[in-house]
Amino acid sequence: MRDEVKLIVKEMESLATDRAKAAVSKFVPGSSRAIGVSMPDINKLAVKYQEGGFKLVNALWKSGVFEARMLAGKILQRIGKLDPDETLTLIEKFSKDIDNWAICDCLGSQSTQKVRKTHRNEVFSLSRKLIRSTNLWQRRLALVLLEGYTRDETARKDIEKIMEVVKNDKEYYVKKAIEWLNRNFEKKR
């Protein structure tokens, strides 16, 4: 699997542009291992490599490369329904290594897309666990995991209860996630 990841990273390097690298550097502080691959190209790679399954997702994550981790999240989005429990297990495992908002939001909102309806209780359980973390990215992930439920009136009280835990959080990216959820509550259904 390590050789396959090396080949994928090489392919990414061939797709990289200075413009994309500058954009990641500007908009995603903390993404130190970025190559400079655009999101449309990462989405195409997710289609191409989704057959690698959960083993490839895990190997891509371990590489530590920003775009490889984004690709891991995008592949999870495509294959998550094949094994929702494994999807949520990997998201929890990966949460310890998150170092920027883009990876956090990809894992929290995109990677869970296919399991949100069928595994609502498990997603909320994971959120309740992560919201008490000392790691700011795990707290943000706890909130982002709930974003897909904000238009469901039956979920609002549970979401607000989880948000209550971090209502006075000092971290910028946690505050931004709270604002995001509150904005979504106000959108017309």
CSV table of N, CA and C in Angstrom, one decimal, residues 10-99:
chain,number,residue,atom,x,y,z
A,10,LYS,N,3.0,11.1,-6.3
A,10,LYS,CA,3.7,11.5,-7.5
A,10,LYS,C,2.7,12.1,-8.5
A,11,GLU,N,1.6,11.4,-8.7
A,11,GLU,CA,0.5,11.9,-9.6
A,11,GLU,C,0.0,13.2,-9.2
A,12,MET,N,-0.2,13.4,-7.9
A,12,MET,CA,-0.6,14.7,-7.3
A,12,MET,C,0.5,15.8,-7.7
A,13,GLU,N,1.7,15.4,-7.5
A,13,GLU,CA,2.8,16.4,-7.8
A,13,GLU,C,2.7,16.8,-9.2
A,14,SER,N,2.4,15.9,-10.1
A,14,SER,CA,2.3,16.3,-11.6
A,14,SER,C,1.1,17.2,-11.8
A,15,LEU,N,0.1,17.2,-11.0
A,15,LEU,CA,-1.1,18.0,-11.1
A,15,LEU,C,-1.0,19.3,-10.4
A,16,ALA,N,0.0,19.5,-9.5
A,16,ALA,CA,0.2,20.6,-8.7
A,16,ALA,C,0.5,21.9,-9.5
A,17,THR,N,0.0,23.0,-9.0
A,17,THR,CA,0.3,24.3,-9.6
A,17,THR,C,0.7,25.3,-8.5
A,18,ASP,N,1.5,26.2,-8.8
A,18,ASP,CA,1.9,27.3,-7.8
A,18,ASP,C,0.7,28.0,-7.3
A,19,ARG,N,-0.3,28.2,-8.2
A,19,ARG,CA,-1.5,29.0,-7.8
A,19,ARG,C,-2.2,28.2,-6.8
A,20,ALA,N,-2.4,26.9,-7.0
A,20,ALA,CA,-3.1,26.1,-6.0
A,20,ALA,C,-2.4,26.0,-4.6
A,21,LYS,N,-1.1,25.9,-4.7
A,21,LYS,CA,-0.3,25.9,-3.5
A,21,LYS,C,-0.4,27.2,-2.7
A,22,ALA,N,-0.3,28.3,-3.5
A,22,ALA,CA,-0.5,29.6,-2.8
A,22,ALA,C,-1.8,29.8,-2.2
A,23,ALA,N,-2.9,29.2,-2.8
A,23,ALA,CA,-4.2,29.3,-2.3
A,23,ALA,C,-4.3,28.5,-1.0
A,24,VAL,N,-3.8,27.3,-1.0
A,24,VAL,CA,-3.8,26.5,0.2
A,24,VAL,C,-3.0,27.2,1.3
A,25,SER,N,-1.9,27.8,1.0
A,25,SER,CA,-1.1,28.5,2.0
A,25,SER,C,-1.8,29.7,2.6
A,26,LYS,N,-2.5,30.4,1.7
A,26,LYS,CA,-3.2,31.6,2.2
A,26,LYS,C,-4.5,31.2,3.0
A,27,PHE,N,-5.3,30.3,2.5
A,27,PHE,CA,-6.6,30.0,3.1
A,27,PHE,C,-6.6,28.9,4.2
A,28,VAL,N,-5.6,28.1,4.2
A,28,VAL,CA,-5.6,27.0,5.2
A,28,VAL,C,-4.3,27.1,6.0
A,29,PRO,N,-4.2,28.0,7.0
A,29,PRO,CA,-3.1,28.0,7.9
A,29,PRO,C,-2.9,26.6,8.5
A,30,GLY,N,-1.6,26.2,8.7
A,30,GLY,CA,-1.3,24.9,9.3
A,30,GLY,C,-1.2,23.8,8.3
A,31,SER,N,-1.4,24.1,7.0
A,31,SER,CA,-1.3,23.0,6.0
A,31,SER,C,0.1,23.0,5.5
A,32,SER,N,1.1,22.7,6.3
A,32,SER,CA,2.5,22.8,5.9
A,32,SER,C,3.0,21.8,4.9
A,33,ARG,N,2.3,20.7,4.8
A,33,ARG,CA,2.8,19.6,3.8
A,33,ARG,C,1.9,19.6,2.5
A,34,ALA,N,1.5,20.8,2.1
A,34,ALA,CA,0.7,20.9,0.9
A,34,ALA,C,1.6,20.8,-0.4
A,35,ILE,N,1.0,20.2,-1.4
A,35,ILE,CA,1.7,20.0,-2.7
A,35,ILE,C,1.2,21.1,-3.6
A,36,GLY,N,-0.1,21.4,-3.6
A,36,GLY,CA,-0.7,22.4,-4.5
A,36,GLY,C,-1.6,21.8,-5.6
A,37,VAL,N,-2.5,20.9,-5.2
A,37,VAL,CA,-3.4,20.3,-6.1
A,37,VAL,C,-4.8,20.9,-5.8
A,38,SER,N,-5.5,21.2,-6.9
A,38,SER,CA,-6.8,21.9,-6.8
A,38,SER,C,-7.8,20.8,-6.3
A,39,MET,N,-8.9,21.3,-5.7
A,39,MET,CA,-10.0,20.4,-5.3
A,39,MET,C,-10.7,19.7,-6.4
A,40,PRO,N,-10.9,20.3,-7.6
A,40,PRO,CA,-11.5,19.5,-8.7
A,40,PRO,C,-10.6,18.3,-9.0
A,41,ASP,N,-9.3,18.5,-9.0
A,41,ASP,CA,-8.4,17.4,-9.3
A,41,ASP,C,-8.4,16.3,-8.2
A,42,ILE,N,-8.5,16.8,-6.9
A,42,ILE,CA,-8.6,15.8,-5.8
A,42,ILE,C,-9.9,15.0,-6.0
A,43,ASN,N,-11.0,15.7,-6.4
A,43,ASN,CA,-12.3,15.0,-6.6
A,43,ASN,C,-12.2,13.9,-7.7
A,44,LYS,N,-11.5,14.3,-8.7
A,44,LYS,CA,-11.3,13.3,-9.8
A,44,LYS,C,-10.4,12.1,-9.3
A,45,LEU,N,-9.4,12.4,-8.5
A,45,LEU,CA,-8.6,11.3,-8.0
A,45,LEU,C,-9.4,10.4,-7.0
A,46,ALA,N,-10.4,11.0,-6.3
A,46,ALA,CA,-11.2,10.2,-5.4
A,46,ALA,C,-12.1,9.2,-6.2
A,47,VAL,N,-12.6,9.6,-7.4
A,47,VAL,CA,-13.3,8.7,-8.2
A,47,VAL,C,-12.3,7.6,-8.7
A,48,LYS,N,-11.2,8.0,-9.2
A,48,LYS,CA,-10.2,7.1,-9.7
A,48,LYS,C,-9.7,6.0,-8.7
A,49,TYR,N,-9.5,6.4,-7.5
A,49,TYR,CA,-8.9,5.6,-6.5
A,49,TYR,C,-9.9,5.0,-5.4
A,50,GLN,N,-11.2,5.2,-5.5
A,50,GLN,CA,-12.1,4.7,-4.5
A,50,GLN,C,-12.1,3.2,-4.3
A,51,GLU,N,-11.7,2.5,-5.4
A,51,GLU,CA,-11.6,1.0,-5.3
A,51,GLU,C,-10.6,0.6,-4.3
A,52,GLY,N,-9.6,1.5,-3.9
A,52,GLY,CA,-8.6,1.1,-2.9
A,52,GLY,C,-9.2,0.9,-1.5
A,53,GLY,N,-10.4,1.4,-1.3
A,53,GLY,CA,-11.2,1.2,-0.1
A,53,GLY,C,-10.5,1.8,1.2
A,54,PHE,N,-10.9,1.2,2.3
A,54,PHE,CA,-10.5,1.7,3.6
A,54,PHE,C,-9.0,1.6,3.8
A,55,LYS,N,-8.4,0.6,3.3
A,55,LYS,CA,-7.0,0.4,3.4
A,55,LYS,C,-6.2,1.6,2.8
A,56,LEU,N,-6.7,1.9,1.6
A,56,LEU,CA,-6.0,3.1,0.9
A,56,LEU,C,-6.3,4.4,1.7
A,57,VAL,N,-7.5,4.5,2.2
A,57,VAL,CA,-7.8,5.7,3.0
A,57,VAL,C,-6.9,5.9,4.1
A,58,ASN,N,-6.7,4.8,4.8
A,58,ASN,CA,-5.8,4.8,6.0
A,58,ASN,C,-4.3,5.1,5.6
A,59,ALA,N,-3.9,4.5,4.5
A,59,ALA,CA,-2.5,4.7,4.0
A,59,ALA,C,-2.3,6.2,3.6
A,60,LEU,N,-3.3,6.7,2.9
A,60,LEU,CA,-3.2,8.1,2.4
A,60,LEU,C,-3.1,9.0,3.6
A,61,TRP,N,-3.9,8.8,4.6
A,61,TRP,CA,-3.9,9.6,5.8
A,61,TRP,C,-2.5,9.6,6.5
A,62,LYS,N,-1.9,8.4,6.6
A,62,LYS,CA,-0.6,8.2,7.3
A,62,LYS,C,0.5,9.0,6.6
A,63,SER,N,0.3,9.3,5.3
A,63,SER,CA,1.3,10.0,4.5
A,63,SER,C,1.6,11.4,5.1
A,64,GLY,N,0.6,12.0,5.7
A,64,GLY,CA,0.7,13.3,6.3
A,64,GLY,C,0.6,14.5,5.3
A,65,VAL,N,0.5,14.1,4.0
A,65,VAL,CA,0.4,15.1,2.9
A,65,VAL,C,-1.0,15.7,2.9
A,66,PHE,N,-1.1,17.0,2.9
A,66,PHE,CA,-2.4,17.7,3.0
A,66,PHE,C,-3.4,17.2,1.9
A,67,GLU,N,-3.0,17.1,0.7
A,67,GLU,CA,-3.9,16.7,-0.4
A,67,GLU,C,-4.2,15.2,-0.3
A,68,ALA,N,-3.2,14.4,0.2
A,68,ALA,CA,-3.5,13.0,0.4
A,68,ALA,C,-4.5,12.8,1.5
A,69,ARG,N,-4.5,13.6,2.5
A,69,ARG,CA,-5.5,13.5,3.6
A,69,ARG,C,-6.9,14.0,3.1
A,70,MET,N,-6.9,15.0,2.2
A,70,MET,CA,-8.1,15.5,1.6
A,70,MET,C,-8.7,14.4,0.8
A,71,LEU,N,-7.8,13.7,0.0
A,71,LEU,CA,-8.2,12.6,-0.9
A,71,LEU,C,-8.8,11.5,0.0
A,72,ALA,N,-8.2,11.2,1.1
A,72,ALA,CA,-8.7,10.1,2.0
A,72,ALA,C,-10.1,10.5,2.5
A,73,GLY,N,-10.3,11.7,2.8
A,73,GLY,CA,-11.7,12.2,3.2
A,73,GLY,C,-12.7,12.1,2.1
A,74,LYS,N,-12.3,12.4,0.9
A,74,LYS,CA,-13.1,12.4,-0.3
A,74,LYS,C,-13.5,10.9,-0.7
A,75,ILE,N,-12.5,10.0,-0.5
A,75,ILE,CA,-12.8,8.6,-0.8
A,75,ILE,C,-13.7,8.1,0.2
A,76,LEU,N,-13.5,8.4,1.5
A,76,LEU,CA,-14.5,8.0,2.6
A,76,LEU,C,-15.9,8.5,2.2
A,77,GLN,N,-16.0,9.7,1.7
A,77,GLN,CA,-17.3,10.2,1.3
A,77,GLN,C,-18.0,9.2,0.3
A,78,ARG,N,-17.2,8.7,-0.7
A,78,ARG,CA,-17.7,7.8,-1.7
A,78,ARG,C,-18.0,6.4,-1.3
A,79,ILE,N,-17.2,5.9,-0.3
A,79,ILE,CA,-17.3,4.5,0.1
A,79,ILE,C,-17.9,4.3,1.5
A,80,GLY,N,-18.2,5.4,2.2
A,80,GLY,CA,-18.7,5.3,3.6
A,80,GLY,C,-19.8,4.4,3.9
A,81,LYS,N,-20.8,4.4,2.9
A,81,LYS,CA,-22.0,3.5,3.1
A,81,LYS,C,-21.7,2.0,3.1
A,82,LEU,N,-20.5,1.7,2.5
A,82,LEU,CA,-20.2,0.2,2.5
A,82,LEU,C,-19.9,-0.3,3.9
A,83,ASP,N,-19.4,0.5,4.7
A,83,ASP,CA,-19.1,0.1,6.1
A,83,ASP,C,-19.1,1.4,7.0
A,84,PRO,N,-20.3,1.8,7.4
A,84,PRO,CA,-20.5,3.0,8.2
A,84,PRO,C,-19.7,3.0,9.5
A,85,ASP,N,-19.6,1.8,10.1
A,85,ASP,CA,-18.9,1.8,11.4
A,85,ASP,C,-17.4,2.0,11.2
A,86,GLU,N,-16.9,1.4,10.1
A,86,GLU,CA,-15.4,1.6,9.8
A,86,GLU,C,-15.2,3.1,9.5
A,87,THR,N,-16.1,3.7,8.7
A,87,THR,CA,-16.0,5.1,8.4
A,87,THR,C,-15.9,6.0,9.6
A,88,LEU,N,-16.8,5.8,10.6
A,88,LEU,CA,-16.8,6.6,11.8
A,88,LEU,C,-15.6,6.2,12.7
A,89,THR,N,-15.1,5.0,12.7
A,89,THR,CA,-13.9,4.6,13.4
A,89,THR,C,-12.7,5.3,12.9
A,90,LEU,N,-12.6,5.4,11.5
A,90,LEU,CA,-11.5,6.1,10.9
A,90,LEU,C,-11.5,7.6,11.2
A,91,ILE,N,-12.7,8.2,11.1
A,91,ILE,CA,-12.8,9.6,11.4
A,91,ILE,C,-12.4,9.9,12.8
A,92,GLU,N,-12.8,9.1,13.8
A,92,GLU,CA,-12.3,9.3,15.1
A,92,GLU,C,-10.8,9.1,15.3
A,93,LYS,N,-10.3,8.1,14.6
A,93,LYS,CA,-8.8,7.9,14.7
A,93,LYS,C,-8.1,9.0,14.0
A,94,PHE,N,-8.5,9.5,12.9
A,94,PHE,CA,-7.9,10.6,12.2
A,94,PHE,C,-8.0,11.9,12.9
A,95,SER,N,-9.0,12.1,13.7
A,95,SER,CA,-9.3,13.3,14.4
A,95,SER,C,-8.1,13.8,15.3
A,96,LYS,N,-7.3,12.8,15.7
A,96,LYS,CA,-6.2,13.2,16.6
A,96,LYS,C,-5.1,13.9,15.8
A,97,ASP,N,-5.1,13.7,14.5
A,97,ASP,CA,-4.0,14.3,13.6
A,97,ASP,C,-4.4,15.5,12.9
A,98,ILE,N,-5.6,16.0,13.0
A,98,ILE,CA,-6.1,17.1,12.2
A,98,ILE,C,-5.3,18.3,12.7
A,99,ASP,N,-4.9,19.1,11.7
A,99,ASP,CA,-4.1,20.3,12.0
A,99,ASP,C,-4.6,21.6,11.3
